[in-house]
Amino acid sequence: MVAEILAVGTELLMGQISNTDAQYITKRLNDVGVNVYYHTVVGDNPQRLKDSIALALSRADVLITTGGLGPTKDDLTKETIAQALGLDLVLHECSFNKIEKFFKRVNKKMMNNNVKQAYVPEGSTVIPNNNGTAPGCIIEKDGKTVIMLPGPPKEMIPMFEESLFPFFSQKTGQIIESKMLKVFGIGESEMETKILDLIEAQSNPTIAPYVSHGEVVIRITARCEDCDVANEMLNPVIEKIRDRLGSMLFALNGETMEEVVVGLLIENDIDISLAESCTGGMLASKLVNVPGVSKVFQQGFVTYSNQAKMEILGVSQQTLDSFGAVSKETAIEMVNGVVARTKSRAGIAITGVAGPDSDTDGRPKGIVFVAVRLDNEIECIEFKLNGDRERVRHMACLNALNLLRKIIINRFEKQ
């Protein structure tokens, strides 16, 4: 079954809002074995909308539209689809009563144009909208299925989950189950080389690698009748990839690096504090995005200036004069200082040059030193990172977390 998603609204074409509806619907259709080959966006123009509908129905089994179901004159989706399919619009009494009750509840006058929302193409199945006034509908005609949904995600998503997901599950009788593996510390090309024979031999499950925000993601997808069978198909492939990539594979279910690290800290009862310079608190922000991190995260210090490094962390003036703020020696003193001050078992220190230019000591943009301490074990690594200022900071955080992850794994695997 092939579907096309047609988003209606000039505001989408003008870039005023993002087409998140299509992204959501595509993901959920994939979960029930429906292939989405096209996303189309069209403005509030009757002829262009009519042309887009005709094109979609010529190449897809299912057309799902979002938007254009409101009460104003430029909301033309229902009218245009009804015309394209040769159907009359008829009043849906239940929807009319619901809209009328809504306006009474909010103590507002119901205008004549609001009644327009209660009209649906004849013979259609109405999809109730429990979060707004515009109902959706399903039309099945001449071997094609046309589904209309409102544009606001707060209305569209519940309608899809409550009515359409069961509808498509029954139609296809199958699901698509995916696992998102994440890899760090290796480029996409090198990673692909290591598992190339697996990729070339794929059929079902399929293997699709891609890069996302400095990490390599491997999406493994199985198409079958239920989740148990899917897992039986996916697990052997995952194990083969794990054997090839070893510790570079850090997530099996799409977890972020910070989620993985926080899980390890909690599991092993390790508390942590941070000393950040060039990342400016970004690492702390990533950690506190993870629920439950309060069990292990003690304190974080942004010591941007040399004075702050000396006063808060105890970095010596001699170290700064001899080696500079961006150096292995300073990073080590920073992590020792934050651990001494907070009494945490683990500490991370980051100092570097985020850019866009070299620092005052001539250190090039992208040079970063990360020091990690766990109990009495200290490791410090120099990284040379590419990209703009934001990416250098982001990659510094990922490398710091990954270094801590590997230290914890090595420590507790040996025990």
Coordinates of C-alpha atoms in Angstrom, one line a residue:
M1 CA 0.0 0.0 0.0
V2 CA 1.4 3.4 -1.1
A3 CA 0.4 6.6 0.5
E4 CA 1.0 10.3 -0.3
I5 CA 0.7 13.1 2.2
L6 CA -0.6 16.4 1.0
A7 CA -0.2 19.3 3.3
V8 CA -2.5 22.3 2.5
G9 CA -1.6 25.8 3.6
T10 CA 0.1 28.9 2.2
E11 CA 1.8 29.4 5.5
L12 CA 3.7 26.2 5.0
L13 CA 5.0 27.3 1.6
M14 CA 6.1 30.6 3.1
G15 CA 8.1 28.9 5.8
Q16 CA 6.0 30.4 8.6
I17 CA 5.4 27.0 10.1
S18 CA 7.1 23.6 9.6
N19 CA 5.4 20.6 8.1
T20 CA 5.7 18.4 11.2
D21 CA 2.4 16.6 10.4
A22 CA 3.9 14.9 7.4
Q23 CA 6.9 13.7 9.4
Y24 CA 4.7 12.3 12.2
I25 CA 2.2 10.6 9.8
T26 CA 5.0 9.0 7.7
K27 CA 6.6 7.5 10.8
R28 CA 3.4 6.0 12.0
L29 CA 2.4 4.7 8.6
N30 CA 5.8 3.0 8.3
D31 CA 4.9 1.3 11.6
V32 CA 2.0 -0.4 10.0
G33 CA 3.6 -1.3 6.7
V34 CA 2.3 1.6 4.6
N35 CA 4.9 3.0 2.3
V36 CA 5.0 6.8 1.9
Y37 CA 6.7 7.8 -1.4
Y38 CA 5.7 11.5 -1.7
H39 CA 5.2 14.5 0.5
T40 CA 3.5 17.4 -1.2
V41 CA 2.8 20.9 0.0
V42 CA 0.3 23.2 -1.8
G43 CA -1.1 26.6 -0.9
D44 CA -4.6 27.7 -0.5
N45 CA -5.4 27.9 -4.2
P46 CA -8.3 25.8 -5.5
Q47 CA -6.8 24.9 -8.9
R48 CA -3.4 24.0 -7.6
L49 CA -5.0 22.0 -4.8
K50 CA -7.2 20.2 -7.4
D51 CA -4.1 19.4 -9.6
S52 CA -2.2 18.1 -6.5
I53 CA -5.1 15.8 -5.6
A54 CA -5.3 14.4 -9.1
L55 CA -1.6 13.8 -9.2
A56 CA -1.5 12.1 -5.8
L57 CA -4.4 9.8 -6.7
S58 CA -2.7 8.8 -10.0
R59 CA 0.4 7.4 -8.1
A60 CA -0.8 6.4 -4.6
D61 CA -3.4 4.1 -3.1
V62 CA -4.0 6.4 -0.2
L63 CA -4.1 10.2 -0.1
I64 CA -3.9 11.9 3.4
T65 CA -4.4 15.6 3.5
T66 CA -3.7 17.9 6.5
G67 CA -5.0 21.4 6.9
G68 CA -7.7 23.4 5.1
L69 CA -10.6 22.2 7.2
G70 CA -11.2 25.4 9.0
P71 CA -14.2 27.8 8.8
T72 CA -12.7 30.5 6.6
K73 CA -13.0 31.0 2.8
D74 CA -9.4 29.9 2.2
D75 CA -10.1 26.5 3.9
L76 CA -10.9 24.6 0.7
T77 CA -9.7 21.0 1.2
K78 CA -13.1 19.3 1.7
E79 CA -14.8 21.3 -1.1
T80 CA -12.0 20.6 -3.5
I81 CA -11.7 16.9 -2.7
A82 CA -15.5 16.4 -2.9
Q83 CA -15.4 18.1 -6.4
A84 CA -12.5 16.0 -7.5
L85 CA -14.3 12.8 -6.5
G86 CA -17.7 13.9 -7.8
L87 CA -19.3 13.9 -4.3
D88 CA -21.7 16.3 -2.7
L89 CA -21.1 17.8 0.7
V90 CA -23.7 16.8 3.3
L91 CA -24.3 18.0 6.9
H92 CA -23.0 15.6 9.5
E93 CA -25.5 16.2 12.3
C94 CA -23.3 14.8 15.1
S95 CA -20.4 17.1 14.1
F96 CA -22.8 20.0 13.9
N97 CA -24.1 19.4 17.4
K98 CA -20.6 19.0 18.8
I99 CA -19.5 22.3 17.2
E100 CA -22.6 24.0 18.6
K101 CA -22.0 22.7 22.1
F102 CA -18.3 23.9 21.9
F103 CA -19.3 27.5 21.3
K104 CA -21.9 27.4 24.1
R105 CA -19.3 26.0 26.4
V106 CA -16.7 28.7 25.7
N107 CA -19.5 31.3 25.7
K108 CA -18.9 32.6 22.2
K109 CA -21.3 33.2 19.3
M110 CA -21.3 30.5 16.6
M111 CA -20.9 32.1 13.2
N112 CA -22.5 30.9 10.0
N113 CA -19.1 29.9 8.6
N114 CA -18.5 27.6 11.5
V115 CA -21.3 25.4 10.2
K116 CA -19.1 24.7 7.2
Q117 CA -16.9 22.5 9.3
A118 CA -19.8 20.1 9.9
Y119 CA -20.2 19.3 6.2
V120 CA -18.4 16.2 4.8
P121 CA -18.4 14.4 1.5
E122 CA -21.3 12.0 1.1
G123 CA -20.6 8.4 2.0
S124 CA -17.5 9.3 4.0
T125 CA -16.6 7.9 7.5
V126 CA -16.3 10.8 9.9
I127 CA -13.2 10.9 12.2
P128 CA -14.2 12.6 15.5
N129 CA -12.0 15.5 16.6
N130 CA -11.9 15.5 20.4
N131 CA -9.5 18.5 20.5
G132 CA -11.0 20.9 18.1
T133 CA -14.1 21.7 15.9
A134 CA -13.1 20.3 12.5
P135 CA -13.9 16.6 12.1
G136 CA -11.8 14.5 9.7
C137 CA -13.1 11.9 7.3
I138 CA -12.2 8.8 5.3
I139 CA -13.5 8.3 1.7
E140 CA -13.1 5.0 0.0
K141 CA -14.0 5.2 -3.7
D142 CA -12.8 3.5 -7.0
G143 CA -10.1 1.6 -5.2
K144 CA -8.6 4.7 -3.6
T145 CA -8.7 6.0 -0.1
V146 CA -8.7 9.7 0.7
I147 CA -8.3 10.8 4.3
M148 CA -8.7 14.4 5.5
L149 CA -7.2 15.6 8.8
P150 CA -7.0 19.0 10.4
G151 CA -3.6 20.8 10.4
P152 CA -2.9 21.6 14.1
P153 CA -0.8 18.7 15.5
K154 CA -2.7 18.9 18.8
E155 CA -5.8 17.8 16.9
M156 CA -4.2 15.7 14.1
I157 CA -2.1 13.4 16.2
P158 CA -4.8 12.2 18.6
M159 CA -7.2 11.7 15.6
F160 CA -4.5 9.6 13.8
E161 CA -3.7 7.5 16.9
E162 CA -7.4 6.9 17.9
S163 CA -8.9 6.3 14.5
L164 CA -6.4 5.9 11.7
F165 CA -3.7 3.7 13.2
P166 CA -6.3 0.9 13.9
F167 CA -7.7 1.5 10.4
F168 CA -4.4 0.9 8.7
S169 CA -3.4 -1.9 11.0
Q170 CA -6.5 -3.8 9.9
K171 CA -5.9 -3.0 6.2
T172 CA -2.3 -4.2 6.0
G173 CA -2.2 -7.0 8.6
Q174 CA 1.5 -6.2 9.2
I175 CA 3.8 -3.9 11.0
I176 CA 7.2 -2.4 10.4
E177 CA 9.5 -2.6 13.4
S178 CA 12.7 -0.6 13.5
K179 CA 15.7 -0.4 15.9
M180 CA 17.9 2.6 15.9
L181 CA 21.5 1.8 16.7
K182 CA 23.9 4.6 17.4
V183 CA 27.6 4.7 16.9
F184 CA 30.2 7.2 18.0
G185 CA 33.9 7.6 17.4
I186 CA 33.9 6.5 13.8
G187 CA 33.0 8.1 10.5
E188 CA 30.1 6.9 8.3
S189 CA 32.3 5.6 5.5
E190 CA 34.6 3.6 7.9
M191 CA 31.6 2.2 9.8
E192 CA 29.9 1.2 6.5
T193 CA 33.0 -0.6 5.4
K194 CA 32.9 -2.7 8.6
I195 CA 29.4 -3.9 7.9
L196 CA 29.2 -3.6 4.1
D197 CA 28.6 -7.3 3.6
L198 CA 25.6 -7.2 5.9
I199 CA 24.2 -4.2 4.0
E200 CA 24.7 -5.8 0.6
A201 CA 23.1 -9.0 1.8
Q202 CA 20.0 -7.2 3.3
S203 CA 16.5 -8.0 2.3
N204 CA 14.3 -8.2 5.3
P205 CA 15.4 -6.8 7.7
T206 CA 16.9 -3.8 5.9
I207 CA 20.0 -1.9 7.1
A208 CA 20.2 1.9 6.5
P209 CA 23.1 4.0 8.0
Y210 CA 23.1 7.8 8.1
V211 CA 24.8 10.6 10.0
S212 CA 22.9 12.6 12.6
H213 CA 24.4 15.4 14.7
G214 CA 27.8 13.9 14.9
E215 CA 26.6 10.4 15.5
V216 CA 26.2 7.6 13.0
V217 CA 22.7 6.0 13.1
I218 CA 22.0 2.5 11.8
R219 CA 18.3 1.9 11.3
I220 CA 17.4 -1.8 11.1
T221 CA 13.9 -2.4 9.9
A222 CA 11.8 -5.6 9.7
R223 CA 8.5 -6.0 8.0
C224 CA 6.3 -8.8 9.4
E225 CA 3.0 -9.6 11.1
D226 CA 3.8 -8.9 14.8
C227 CA 6.4 -7.5 17.2
D228 CA 7.6 -10.9 18.5
V229 CA 8.4 -12.1 15.0
A230 CA 10.1 -8.7 14.2
N231 CA 12.4 -9.1 17.2
E232 CA 13.3 -12.6 16.2
M233 CA 14.4 -11.1 12.8
L234 CA 16.2 -8.0 14.2
N235 CA 18.2 -9.5 17.1
P236 CA 20.6 -11.6 15.0
V237 CA 21.4 -8.7 12.8
I238 CA 22.0 -6.4 15.8
E239 CA 24.4 -9.0 17.3
K240 CA 26.4 -9.2 14.1
I241 CA 26.7 -5.4 14.0
R242 CA 27.7 -5.3 17.7
D243 CA 30.4 -7.9 17.0
R244 CA 31.8 -5.7 14.2
L245 CA 31.7 -2.3 16.0
G246 CA 32.3 -3.2 19.6
S247 CA 32.3 -0.3 22.1
M248 CA 31.7 2.3 19.3
L249 CA 28.1 1.0 19.3
F250 CA 26.6 2.9 22.3
A251 CA 22.8 2.7 21.8
L252 CA 20.5 -0.1 20.7
N253 CA 17.2 1.8 20.9
G254 CA 17.9 5.3 19.7
E255 CA 19.1 6.6 23.1
T256 CA 21.1 9.8 23.2
M257 CA 24.7 9.7 24.5
E258 CA 23.7 11.6 27.6
E259 CA 20.9 9.1 28.3
V260 CA 23.3 6.2 28.0
V261 CA 25.9 7.9 30.3
V262 CA 23.4 8.9 32.9
G263 CA 22.1 5.3 32.9
L264 CA 25.6 4.0 33.6
L265 CA 26.2 6.5 36.3
I266 CA 23.0 5.5 38.1
E267 CA 23.6 1.8 37.6
N268 CA 27.0 2.0 39.1
D269 CA 26.2 4.6 41.8
I270 CA 28.6 7.2 40.5
D271 CA 28.0 10.9 41.1
I272 CA 29.5 13.5 38.8
S273 CA 30.4 17.2 38.6
L274 CA 31.4 19.3 35.7
A275 CA 33.9 22.1 34.9
E276 CA 33.2 23.7 31.5
S277 CA 35.0 26.5 29.7
C278 CA 34.4 26.6 25.9
T279 CA 31.1 24.6 26.1
G280 CA 29.7 27.2 28.4
G281 CA 27.2 24.9 30.3
M282 CA 26.1 22.9 27.3
L283 CA 27.3 19.6 28.8
A284 CA 25.3 20.3 32.0
S285 CA 22.3 21.2 29.9
K286 CA 22.5 17.9 28.1
L287 CA 22.7 16.0 31.3
V288 CA 19.8 17.7 33.0
N289 CA 17.6 16.9 30.0
V290 CA 17.7 13.3 31.1
P291 CA 15.0 12.3 33.7
G292 CA 16.5 10.9 36.9
V293 CA 19.9 12.7 36.5
S294 CA 19.4 14.3 39.9
K295 CA 20.4 11.0 41.5
V296 CA 24.0 11.5 40.2
F297 CA 24.6 15.1 39.0
Q298 CA 26.0 17.2 41.8
Q299 CA 27.3 20.5 40.4
G300 CA 28.5 22.2 37.3
F301 CA 30.8 25.2 37.0
V302 CA 31.2 27.4 33.9
T303 CA 34.8 28.7 34.4
Y304 CA 35.2 30.7 31.2
S305 CA 37.9 33.1 32.3
N306 CA 41.3 32.3 33.7
Q307 CA 40.4 34.0 36.9
A308 CA 37.4 31.7 37.3
K309 CA 39.6 28.7 36.6
M310 CA 42.0 29.7 39.4
E311 CA 39.5 30.9 42.0
I312 CA 36.8 28.2 41.6
L313 CA 38.8 25.2 40.5
G314 CA 42.3 25.9 41.8
V315 CA 44.1 25.9 38.5
S316 CA 47.5 27.4 39.1
Q317 CA 48.7 30.7 37.6
Q318 CA 51.9 28.9 36.6
T319 CA 50.0 26.3 34.6
L320 CA 48.1 29.0 32.8
D321 CA 51.2 31.0 32.1
S322 CA 53.3 28.0 31.0
F323 CA 50.7 26.0 29.0
G324 CA 47.7 28.3 28.4
A325 CA 44.1 27.9 29.3
V326 CA 43.6 25.5 26.3
S327 CA 45.9 22.7 27.2
K328 CA 46.1 19.2 28.6
E329 CA 47.7 20.5 31.8
T330 CA 44.9 23.0 32.4
A331 CA 42.1 20.4 31.7
I332 CA 43.7 18.0 34.2
E333 CA 43.9 20.7 36.9
M334 CA 40.3 21.7 36.1
V335 CA 38.9 18.1 36.6
N336 CA 41.0 17.6 39.7
G337 CA 39.7 20.9 41.1
V338 CA 36.1 20.2 40.5
V339 CA 36.3 16.7 42.0
A340 CA 38.2 18.1 45.1
R341 CA 35.6 20.8 45.5
T342 CA 32.5 18.7 45.1
K343 CA 33.7 15.3 46.5
S344 CA 32.2 13.6 43.4
R345 CA 33.5 10.3 42.3
A346 CA 33.5 11.4 38.7
G347 CA 34.4 14.7 37.0
I348 CA 34.6 16.1 33.5
A349 CA 36.5 19.2 32.4
I350 CA 36.4 20.7 29.0
T351 CA 38.6 23.6 27.7
G352 CA 39.1 24.6 24.1
V353 CA 38.6 27.0 21.2
A354 CA 35.1 27.0 19.9
G355 CA 35.8 29.7 17.2
P356 CA 35.1 31.3 14.9
D357 CA 38.7 32.4 15.2
S358 CA 41.9 31.3 17.0
D359 CA 42.2 32.2 20.7
T360 CA 44.6 34.9 22.0
D361 CA 47.4 32.3 22.4
G362 CA 47.1 31.3 18.7
R363 CA 45.4 28.0 19.4
P364 CA 43.3 27.1 16.3
K365 CA 39.5 26.9 16.2
G366 CA 38.3 23.4 17.1
I367 CA 41.1 22.3 19.4
V368 CA 39.5 20.9 22.6
F369 CA 40.9 19.1 25.6
V370 CA 38.7 16.8 27.6
A371 CA 39.7 15.5 31.0
V372 CA 37.7 12.8 32.7
R373 CA 38.3 11.5 36.2
L374 CA 36.7 8.5 37.9
D375 CA 37.9 7.9 41.4
N376 CA 41.7 8.1 41.0
E377 CA 41.8 7.4 37.3
I378 CA 42.3 10.3 35.0
E379 CA 42.3 10.4 31.2
C380 CA 42.8 13.5 29.1
I381 CA 42.4 13.6 25.3
E382 CA 43.0 16.3 22.7
F383 CA 40.4 16.6 20.0
K384 CA 40.5 18.6 16.7
L385 CA 36.9 19.3 15.9
N386 CA 35.4 20.7 12.7
G387 CA 32.4 22.9 12.1
D388 CA 31.0 26.2 13.4
R389 CA 31.0 27.4 16.9
E390 CA 27.9 25.5 17.9
R391 CA 29.0 22.2 16.4
V392 CA 32.4 22.4 18.0
R393 CA 30.7 22.8 21.4
H394 CA 28.3 20.0 20.7
M395 CA 31.0 17.6 19.6
A396 CA 33.1 18.5 22.6
C397 CA 30.2 17.4 24.8
L398 CA 29.7 14.2 22.9
N399 CA 33.4 13.3 23.1
A400 CA 33.5 14.0 26.8
L401 CA 30.5 11.8 27.5
N402 CA 31.8 9.1 25.3
L403 CA 35.1 9.1 27.1
L404 CA 33.4 8.8 30.4
R405 CA 31.2 6.0 29.0
K406 CA 34.2 4.0 27.9
I407 CA 36.0 4.5 31.2
I408 CA 33.0 3.2 33.2
I409 CA 32.4 0.2 30.8
N410 CA 36.1 -0.8 31.0
R411 CA 36.2 -0.3 34.8
F412 CA 33.1 -2.4 35.5
E413 CA 33.6 -5.0 32.8
K414 CA 36.9 -6.0 34.4
Q415 CA 35.3 -6.5 37.8

